[in-house]
Amino acid sequence: MSPRTTSAPAVARHGWIQALATVLSGLVAMGVTAALGLWAAGAADLPDGGFWRVVAATVVTAVGGSVEVTGSAGSLADTGAGVTVMPLSVTLVGALVVAGGFLRPLRHRAVAGGTELAGWAGRIALLWLLGVIGLAFAARHTFAIPLGNDTLSDLGEIFGIRPEVGFTTDVPLTVLFGLLWLAGVLALALLVARGAPLPPRVVRFADSVRPAAYAMVVLLLACVASGVVVALIVAASRGHAAETFAVILLGLPNVVWLAFTLGLGATWHGRVDGPFGLPMPHLLDEVLRTPDVSSLNLHTLTERDGKAWWLLVAAAVLVLGAAFVMAVRSPARVRLWQHAVHLAIALALTVLMICLVGRISAHYGLSLMGIGDLGGGLSGRLFLRPEVWTAVGWALLWGLAAGFLGALAAVRVRRRGPRP
């Protein structure tokens, strides 16, 4: 009988059942979060079963899908409408659940082949594709808009004005961005999780990439956790609990990540007009509710409320904390200037991501025979967009300085490998 030889590492069990569980758990978690947030916002009373259609549309937009707003108002009137926003609370919940399901069968592994990882990710991607397509076809509905006071109602009867606004999905774009969203989540999960296996060819890059990626995820989650604490305190002290929970469940990262970039020195441009409002503190809405496009930054905020300077303090604490976390998780051989460069690149990419997903745009208008707004608060517009490269430039500067200081603070902390 021949002697026993050491067997190859056992292959993790990750088949179709596990992939289906990962996809379903992610979609269900996102749907429940969206439903609770919309319910807190008062959308549960939408007619004709519109609530669940709006929930589906919210999940679609949360994964980067495209929802088109349509409108009509009869033969003599016209409507125009559009909305672009990602409910980042729903996005974050889905990303965490899907990433956890993806990594679960891979735990306790040091190395995994590229073919194995591709096969596991491909199973999830195929089932995710089917789920996104189903949501895209479910996210379609039309609502009638009441004209309001008696005068407008009478005009509506005379001229046959029946304003309606609905939404539908662009299925090809939804599929494309939904798959890109999933690919980003799975790739980031492999980068962040220290225990996740990597293909042999990319293992050598783990020591430089993984600590920085982990630190940025910790920073973003710390922003959200801080926002939850502040929101709950405000809800307990000032009331408006339902509105506060709606913001927490739908758009809290939209608020706190925006505030983080403002603390770094970024500038956003926007305007709020008409019945629309931003899911943000009153101060931000006040700065943007002007006749012209306004600039939103630390200077304009502190002109109205000096306490806005705390955004600078909060950003400094968060970035320095992330720098320390990155340095502690890095091998001891990494030099101070390398820490600074790693954090600068990671923070710049993080701020760029916030700028891309944090944009907001919405408008609605009703006109009669080409004559503008009929009144009654039926028209409005809001938008918010960043100065991208200015924000990224500030992030690079902050990353260089904080990366160096964080590495200095971690010098006496015991880390892996020999010191340089």
Short mmCIF file of C-alpha atoms in Angstrom, two decimals:
data_model
loop_
_atom_site.label_atom_id
_atom_site.label_comp_id
_atom_site.label_asym_id
_atom_site.label_seq_id
_atom_site.Cartn_x
_atom_site.Cartn_y
_atom_site.Cartn_z
CA MET A 1 0.00 0.00 0.00
CA SER A 2 1.50 3.31 -1.07
CA PRO A 3 2.03 6.04 1.51
CA ARG A 4 -0.59 8.78 1.74
CA THR A 5 0.25 12.03 0.05
CA THR A 6 -0.88 15.48 1.08
CA SER A 7 -4.08 16.27 -0.71
CA ALA A 8 -4.83 19.55 -2.45
CA PRO A 9 -6.80 22.16 -0.50
CA ALA A 10 -10.47 21.34 -0.35
CA VAL A 11 -12.59 23.25 -2.79
CA ALA A 12 -15.10 25.52 -1.10
CA ARG A 13 -18.71 24.60 -1.66
CA HIS A 14 -20.21 27.34 -3.75
CA GLY A 15 -22.77 26.01 -6.19
CA TRP A 16 -26.06 27.21 -7.59
CA ILE A 17 -27.97 26.91 -4.31
CA GLN A 18 -25.47 29.12 -2.51
CA ALA A 19 -25.50 31.61 -5.41
CA LEU A 20 -29.30 31.74 -5.35
CA ALA A 21 -29.26 32.33 -1.58
CA THR A 22 -26.76 35.17 -2.03
CA VAL A 23 -28.80 36.89 -4.73
CA LEU A 24 -32.16 36.46 -3.01
CA SER A 25 -30.85 37.64 0.34
CA GLY A 26 -29.38 40.76 -1.30
CA LEU A 27 -32.54 41.64 -3.22
CA VAL A 28 -34.80 40.93 -0.24
CA ALA A 29 -32.66 43.05 2.07
CA MET A 30 -32.76 45.92 -0.39
CA GLY A 31 -36.49 45.56 -0.93
CA VAL A 32 -37.25 45.53 2.80
CA THR A 33 -35.05 48.58 3.39
CA ALA A 34 -36.68 50.46 0.51
CA ALA A 35 -40.19 49.47 1.61
CA LEU A 36 -39.63 50.59 5.20
CA GLY A 37 -38.09 53.86 4.05
CA LEU A 38 -40.92 54.61 1.62
CA TRP A 39 -43.49 53.65 4.24
CA ALA A 40 -41.90 56.08 6.71
CA ALA A 41 -41.95 58.72 3.97
CA GLY A 42 -45.72 58.27 3.56
CA ALA A 43 -45.71 56.39 0.25
CA ALA A 44 -47.76 53.46 1.57
CA ASP A 45 -50.99 55.23 0.52
CA LEU A 46 -50.13 55.37 -3.18
CA PRO A 47 -53.15 54.27 -5.24
CA ASP A 48 -53.55 51.27 -7.53
CA GLY A 49 -50.84 49.19 -5.94
CA GLY A 50 -48.27 51.82 -6.77
CA PHE A 51 -46.35 51.35 -3.53
CA TRP A 52 -44.76 48.04 -4.50
CA ARG A 53 -43.99 49.37 -7.97
CA VAL A 54 -42.14 52.29 -6.37
CA VAL A 55 -40.28 49.86 -4.10
CA ALA A 56 -39.12 47.93 -7.18
CA ALA A 57 -38.05 51.19 -8.86
CA THR A 58 -36.13 52.19 -5.73
CA VAL A 59 -34.19 48.92 -5.74
CA VAL A 60 -33.48 49.32 -9.46
CA THR A 61 -32.04 52.81 -8.96
CA ALA A 62 -30.08 51.60 -5.93
CA VAL A 63 -28.02 49.28 -8.15
CA GLY A 64 -27.44 51.97 -10.75
CA GLY A 65 -30.43 51.14 -12.96
CA SER A 66 -32.14 53.73 -15.11
CA VAL A 67 -35.72 54.80 -14.32
CA GLU A 68 -37.35 57.16 -16.81
CA VAL A 69 -40.14 59.49 -15.70
CA THR A 70 -42.98 60.02 -18.18
CA GLY A 71 -45.90 62.44 -18.10
CA SER A 72 -49.00 63.52 -20.00
CA ALA A 73 -51.71 66.10 -19.43
CA GLY A 74 -54.24 65.90 -22.23
CA SER A 75 -54.36 67.44 -25.71
CA LEU A 76 -53.82 71.11 -24.76
CA ALA A 77 -51.38 70.68 -21.90
CA ASP A 78 -47.95 69.22 -21.58
CA THR A 79 -45.79 67.86 -18.78
CA GLY A 80 -42.10 67.35 -18.39
CA ALA A 81 -40.50 65.28 -15.66
CA GLY A 82 -37.27 63.55 -14.78
CA VAL A 83 -35.42 62.21 -11.76
CA THR A 84 -31.88 60.95 -11.18
CA VAL A 85 -30.87 59.84 -7.70
CA MET A 86 -29.43 56.75 -6.03
CA PRO A 87 -30.93 55.83 -2.64
CA LEU A 88 -27.58 54.97 -1.14
CA SER A 89 -28.95 53.46 2.08
CA VAL A 90 -30.57 50.75 -0.04
CA THR A 91 -27.39 50.45 -2.10
CA LEU A 92 -25.22 50.02 0.99
CA VAL A 93 -27.45 47.34 2.53
CA GLY A 94 -27.48 45.36 -0.70
CA ALA A 95 -23.72 45.64 -1.12
CA LEU A 96 -23.02 44.39 2.40
CA VAL A 97 -25.39 41.43 2.11
CA VAL A 98 -24.24 40.36 -1.36
CA ALA A 99 -20.57 40.73 -0.41
CA GLY A 100 -21.12 38.62 2.71
CA GLY A 101 -22.82 35.89 0.71
CA PHE A 102 -20.07 35.95 -1.89
CA LEU A 103 -17.28 35.64 0.68
CA ARG A 104 -18.93 33.06 2.95
CA PRO A 105 -17.92 29.91 0.98
CA LEU A 106 -14.43 31.32 0.40
CA ARG A 107 -13.49 31.83 4.04
CA HIS A 108 -10.53 29.97 5.52
CA ARG A 109 -8.84 29.86 2.12
CA ALA A 110 -5.43 31.35 1.36
CA VAL A 111 -5.38 31.11 -2.43
CA ALA A 112 -8.04 30.37 -5.04
CA GLY A 113 -7.61 29.93 -8.75
CA GLY A 114 -8.90 32.56 -11.13
CA THR A 115 -11.13 29.99 -12.85
CA GLU A 116 -12.70 28.99 -9.54
CA LEU A 117 -13.42 32.58 -8.53
CA ALA A 118 -14.75 33.41 -11.98
CA GLY A 119 -17.10 30.42 -11.88
CA TRP A 120 -18.45 31.36 -8.47
CA ALA A 121 -18.91 35.00 -9.47
CA GLY A 122 -20.47 33.94 -12.78
CA ARG A 123 -23.18 31.92 -11.02
CA ILE A 124 -24.07 34.90 -8.86
CA ALA A 125 -23.98 37.25 -11.87
CA LEU A 126 -26.36 35.11 -13.93
CA LEU A 127 -28.94 34.85 -11.14
CA TRP A 128 -28.47 38.54 -10.33
CA LEU A 129 -29.13 39.37 -13.97
CA LEU A 130 -32.44 37.50 -13.88
CA GLY A 131 -33.44 39.27 -10.66
CA VAL A 132 -32.60 42.72 -12.02
CA ILE A 133 -34.54 42.07 -15.23
CA GLY A 134 -37.56 41.01 -13.19
CA LEU A 135 -37.36 44.17 -11.07
CA ALA A 136 -36.94 46.32 -14.18
CA PHE A 137 -40.20 45.04 -15.65
CA ALA A 138 -41.99 45.36 -12.30
CA ALA A 139 -40.90 48.99 -11.83
CA ARG A 140 -43.53 50.59 -14.06
CA HIS A 141 -46.55 52.62 -13.02
CA THR A 142 -48.56 55.78 -13.73
CA PHE A 143 -50.12 58.17 -11.21
CA ALA A 144 -52.76 60.84 -11.69
CA ILE A 145 -51.80 64.23 -10.21
CA PRO A 146 -54.59 66.27 -8.59
CA LEU A 147 -54.71 69.88 -9.80
CA GLY A 148 -55.24 71.25 -6.32
CA ASN A 149 -57.52 74.24 -5.78
CA ASP A 150 -60.97 74.72 -7.33
CA THR A 151 -59.80 77.12 -10.05
CA LEU A 152 -57.22 74.73 -11.41
CA SER A 153 -59.72 71.87 -11.19
CA ASP A 154 -62.22 73.88 -13.24
CA LEU A 155 -59.55 74.66 -15.84
CA GLY A 156 -58.75 70.99 -15.98
CA GLU A 157 -62.36 70.10 -16.70
CA ILE A 158 -62.69 72.80 -19.40
CA PHE A 159 -59.50 72.07 -21.28
CA GLY A 160 -59.34 68.34 -20.65
CA ILE A 161 -56.21 68.57 -18.53
CA ARG A 162 -55.51 65.28 -16.79
CA PRO A 163 -51.92 65.49 -15.59
CA GLU A 164 -50.29 62.14 -15.06
CA VAL A 165 -46.78 61.18 -14.20
CA GLY A 166 -45.39 57.70 -14.36
CA PHE A 167 -42.13 55.86 -14.47
CA THR A 168 -40.66 53.04 -16.45
CA THR A 169 -37.24 51.47 -16.74
CA ASP A 170 -34.69 51.40 -19.48
CA VAL A 171 -34.07 47.66 -19.34
CA PRO A 172 -30.77 47.50 -21.29
CA LEU A 173 -29.19 50.29 -19.23
CA THR A 174 -30.53 48.77 -16.03
CA VAL A 175 -28.97 45.42 -16.91
CA LEU A 176 -25.65 47.03 -17.82
CA PHE A 177 -25.33 49.16 -14.70
CA GLY A 178 -26.74 46.41 -12.48
CA LEU A 179 -23.99 44.03 -13.64
CA LEU A 180 -21.33 46.73 -13.24
CA TRP A 181 -22.61 47.38 -9.71
CA LEU A 182 -22.36 43.68 -8.87
CA ALA A 183 -18.87 43.41 -10.35
CA GLY A 184 -17.74 46.37 -8.24
CA VAL A 185 -19.22 44.86 -5.07
CA LEU A 186 -17.59 41.46 -5.61
CA ALA A 187 -14.20 42.95 -6.51
CA LEU A 188 -14.26 45.25 -3.48
CA ALA A 189 -15.25 42.35 -1.24
CA LEU A 190 -12.16 40.41 -2.35
CA LEU A 191 -9.98 43.47 -1.81
CA VAL A 192 -11.30 44.33 1.64
CA ALA A 193 -11.59 40.94 3.33
CA ARG A 194 -8.21 39.85 4.67
CA GLY A 195 -9.33 36.19 4.81
CA ALA A 196 -10.64 36.09 1.23
CA PRO A 197 -8.51 34.10 -1.23
CA LEU A 198 -6.93 35.70 -4.28
CA PRO A 199 -5.54 34.21 -7.49
CA PRO A 200 -1.80 33.49 -7.16
CA ARG A 201 -0.86 36.13 -9.73
CA VAL A 202 -2.39 39.00 -7.72
CA VAL A 203 -1.49 37.87 -4.19
CA ARG A 204 1.67 40.01 -4.27
CA PHE A 205 -0.45 43.17 -4.60
CA ALA A 206 -2.57 42.37 -1.56
CA ASP A 207 -0.25 44.00 0.98
CA SER A 208 -0.43 47.37 -0.76
CA VAL A 209 -4.08 47.38 -1.86
CA ARG A 210 -6.02 45.56 0.85
CA PRO A 211 -5.16 47.80 3.86
CA ALA A 212 -6.10 50.95 1.93
CA ALA A 213 -9.35 49.45 0.60
CA TYR A 214 -10.29 48.23 4.08
CA ALA A 215 -9.56 51.66 5.58
CA MET A 216 -11.82 53.39 3.04
CA VAL A 217 -14.70 51.01 3.72
CA VAL A 218 -14.27 51.62 7.46
CA LEU A 219 -14.27 55.38 6.82
CA LEU A 220 -17.49 55.26 4.79
CA LEU A 221 -19.24 53.03 7.33
CA ALA A 222 -18.06 55.30 10.16
CA CYS A 223 -19.65 58.25 8.36
CA VAL A 224 -22.93 56.35 8.13
CA ALA A 225 -22.81 55.21 11.76
CA SER A 226 -22.15 58.78 12.91
CA GLY A 227 -25.04 59.98 10.77
CA VAL A 228 -27.39 57.42 12.32
CA VAL A 229 -26.45 58.58 15.84
CA VAL A 230 -26.96 62.25 14.96
CA ALA A 231 -30.26 61.52 13.19
CA LEU A 232 -31.63 59.58 16.15
CA ILE A 233 -30.64 62.36 18.56
CA VAL A 234 -32.35 64.94 16.34
CA ALA A 235 -35.45 62.77 16.04
CA ALA A 236 -35.63 62.31 19.82
CA SER A 237 -35.12 65.99 20.59
CA ARG A 238 -37.01 67.73 17.77
CA GLY A 239 -39.60 65.20 16.65
CA HIS A 240 -40.31 64.33 13.00
CA ALA A 241 -39.42 60.71 13.70
CA ALA A 242 -41.06 59.35 10.53
CA GLU A 243 -39.18 61.75 8.25
CA THR A 244 -35.92 60.98 10.05
CA PHE A 245 -36.32 57.23 9.64
CA ALA A 246 -37.21 57.74 5.97
CA VAL A 247 -33.90 59.56 5.45
CA ILE A 248 -31.98 56.90 7.39
CA LEU A 249 -33.48 54.05 5.37
CA LEU A 250 -33.33 55.70 1.97
CA GLY A 251 -30.67 58.37 1.72
CA LEU A 252 -28.49 58.72 4.81
CA PRO A 253 -25.21 58.01 2.92
CA ASN A 254 -26.27 60.64 0.38
CA VAL A 255 -26.22 63.17 3.24
CA VAL A 256 -23.22 62.07 5.31
CA TRP A 257 -20.89 61.32 2.40
CA LEU A 258 -21.75 64.71 0.91
CA ALA A 259 -20.99 66.31 4.28
CA PHE A 260 -17.68 64.43 4.41
CA THR A 261 -16.58 65.83 1.04
CA LEU A 262 -17.61 69.33 2.17
CA GLY A 263 -15.42 68.89 5.24
CA LEU A 264 -12.49 68.02 2.97
CA GLY A 265 -13.00 71.27 1.05
CA ALA A 266 -15.11 70.15 -1.91
CA THR A 267 -17.67 72.40 -3.58
CA TRP A 268 -21.04 71.28 -4.90
CA HIS A 269 -23.37 73.36 -7.07
CA GLY A 270 -27.13 73.13 -6.98
CA ARG A 271 -30.52 74.72 -6.70
CA VAL A 272 -33.82 73.86 -5.06
CA ASP A 273 -37.00 75.35 -6.51
CA GLY A 274 -40.70 74.63 -6.08
CA PRO A 275 -42.21 71.86 -3.97
CA PHE A 276 -39.10 69.71 -4.07
CA GLY A 277 -36.85 69.36 -1.07
CA LEU A 278 -33.58 67.63 -0.37
CA PRO A 279 -33.40 64.88 2.27
CA MET A 280 -30.87 66.98 4.12
CA PRO A 281 -30.57 69.29 7.11
CA HIS A 282 -32.44 72.56 6.73
CA LEU A 283 -29.19 74.52 6.46
CA LEU A 284 -28.20 72.83 3.21
CA ASP A 285 -31.66 73.28 1.72
CA GLU A 286 -31.58 76.96 2.74
CA VAL A 287 -28.27 77.58 0.96
CA LEU A 288 -29.56 75.98 -2.25
CA ARG A 289 -33.06 77.53 -2.31
CA THR A 290 -32.09 80.66 -4.25
CA PRO A 291 -33.11 82.17 -7.62
CA ASP A 292 -29.78 81.19 -9.19
CA VAL A 293 -27.40 78.26 -8.96
CA SER A 294 -25.70 78.25 -5.55
CA SER A 295 -22.36 76.95 -4.37
CA LEU A 296 -22.38 74.59 -1.42
CA ASN A 297 -19.12 74.48 0.55
CA LEU A 298 -17.75 75.24 3.98
CA HIS A 299 -17.64 78.97 3.26
CA THR A 300 -21.30 79.29 2.23
CA LEU A 301 -22.43 77.05 5.09
CA THR A 302 -20.51 78.90 7.79
CA GLU A 303 -21.89 82.22 6.53
CA ARG A 304 -25.30 81.00 7.70
CA ASP A 305 -24.25 78.85 10.66
CA GLY A 306 -20.81 78.93 12.25
CA LYS A 307 -21.25 75.39 13.56
CA ALA A 308 -20.68 74.10 10.02
CA TRP A 309 -16.94 74.24 10.74
CA TRP A 310 -17.44 71.01 12.68
CA LEU A 311 -17.59 69.30 9.29
CA LEU A 312 -13.89 70.10 8.90
CA VAL A 313 -13.12 68.64 12.32
CA ALA A 314 -15.17 65.51 11.62
CA ALA A 315 -13.47 64.98 8.25
CA ALA A 316 -10.02 65.34 9.84
CA VAL A 317 -10.82 62.80 12.55
CA LEU A 318 -12.24 60.32 10.04
CA VAL A 319 -9.32 60.57 7.62
CA LEU A 320 -6.70 60.32 10.37
CA GLY A 321 -8.51 57.33 11.85
CA ALA A 322 -8.59 55.65 8.44
CA ALA A 323 -4.87 56.36 8.00
CA PHE A 324 -4.08 54.71 11.33
CA VAL A 325 -6.22 51.66 10.49
CA MET A 326 -4.49 51.32 7.13
CA ALA A 327 -1.04 51.58 8.71
CA VAL A 328 -1.82 49.00 11.40
CA ARG A 329 -3.05 46.49 8.81
CA SER A 330 -0.07 47.07 6.50
CA PRO A 331 3.15 45.06 6.76
CA ALA A 332 5.86 46.66 8.87
CA ARG A 333 8.16 46.97 5.85
CA VAL A 334 5.95 49.66 4.22
CA ARG A 335 7.64 53.04 4.54
CA LEU A 336 6.05 56.30 5.66
CA TRP A 337 5.95 57.86 2.20
CA GLN A 338 4.35 54.70 0.81
CA HIS A 339 1.58 54.93 3.40
CA ALA A 340 0.98 58.54 2.32
CA VAL A 341 0.77 57.61 -1.37
CA HIS A 342 -1.48 54.61 -0.74
CA LEU A 343 -3.96 56.64 1.32
CA ALA A 344 -3.92 59.55 -1.12
CA ILE A 345 -4.85 57.29 -4.04
CA ALA A 346 -7.49 55.40 -2.02
CA LEU A 347 -9.09 58.58 -0.66
CA ALA A 348 -9.12 60.21 -4.10
CA LEU A 349 -10.90 57.18 -5.58
CA THR A 350 -13.36 57.16 -2.69
CA VAL A 351 -14.22 60.84 -3.13
CA LEU A 352 -14.56 60.30 -6.88
CA MET A 353 -17.04 57.50 -6.18
CA ILE A 354 -19.04 59.79 -3.85
CA CYS A 355 -19.12 62.49 -6.52
CA LEU A 356 -20.41 60.04 -9.14
CA VAL A 357 -23.14 58.39 -7.05
CA GLY A 358 -24.14 61.44 -4.99
CA ARG A 359 -25.55 63.55 -7.82
CA ILE A 360 -29.22 64.48 -7.56
CA SER A 361 -31.51 65.83 -10.27
CA ALA A 362 -35.30 66.12 -10.43
CA HIS A 363 -37.77 68.32 -12.26
CA TYR A 364 -41.49 68.44 -12.99
CA GLY A 365 -43.47 71.00 -14.95
CA LEU A 366 -47.04 71.49 -16.25
CA SER A 367 -47.89 74.00 -18.99
CA LEU A 368 -51.09 74.97 -20.83
CA MET A 369 -50.88 75.83 -24.56
CA GLY A 370 -47.18 76.61 -24.16
CA ILE A 371 -47.65 78.98 -21.20
CA GLY A 372 -45.27 78.01 -18.35
CA ASP A 373 -46.23 76.90 -14.89
CA LEU A 374 -49.96 76.83 -14.17
CA GLY A 375 -49.26 77.62 -10.53
CA GLY A 376 -50.39 75.80 -7.45
CA GLY A 377 -46.89 74.53 -6.74
CA LEU A 378 -47.11 72.01 -9.56
CA SER A 379 -43.68 72.70 -11.03
CA GLY A 380 -40.24 72.60 -9.57
CA ARG A 381 -36.64 71.60 -10.02
CA LEU A 382 -33.72 70.53 -7.91
CA PHE A 383 -30.22 69.44 -8.73
CA LEU A 384 -26.93 68.94 -6.94
CA ARG A 385 -23.64 68.22 -8.68
CA PRO A 386 -20.00 68.40 -7.56
CA GLU A 387 -16.84 70.05 -8.82
CA VAL A 388 -15.30 66.63 -9.31
CA TRP A 389 -11.65 67.41 -9.89
CA THR A 390 -11.50 70.01 -7.13
CA ALA A 391 -12.89 67.42 -4.71
CA VAL A 392 -10.43 64.77 -5.91
CA GLY A 393 -7.54 67.23 -5.59
CA TRP A 394 -8.43 68.02 -1.98
CA ALA A 395 -8.69 64.29 -1.29
CA LEU A 396 -5.18 63.72 -2.64
CA LEU A 397 -3.76 66.43 -0.37
CA TRP A 398 -5.63 65.14 2.67
CA GLY A 399 -4.54 61.59 1.91
CA LEU A 400 -0.85 62.49 1.63
CA ALA A 401 -0.83 64.39 4.92
CA ALA A 402 -3.04 61.99 6.88
CA GLY A 403 -1.30 58.90 5.51
CA PHE A 404 2.05 60.15 6.76
CA LEU A 405 0.68 61.13 10.19
CA GLY A 406 -1.27 57.89 10.58
CA ALA A 407 1.82 55.85 9.76
CA LEU A 408 3.82 57.80 12.33
CA ALA A 409 1.18 57.08 14.97
CA ALA A 410 1.33 53.36 14.14
CA VAL A 411 5.13 53.07 14.28
CA ARG A 412 5.12 51.49 17.76
CA VAL A 413 2.21 49.17 16.97
CA ARG A 414 3.26 45.58 16.35
CA ARG A 415 2.68 44.64 12.72
CA ARG A 416 3.39 41.79 10.34
CA GLY A 417 6.88 41.21 8.94
CA PRO A 418 10.25 42.88 9.51
CA ARG A 419 10.60 46.62 9.80
CA PRO A 420 12.56 48.50 7.10
#
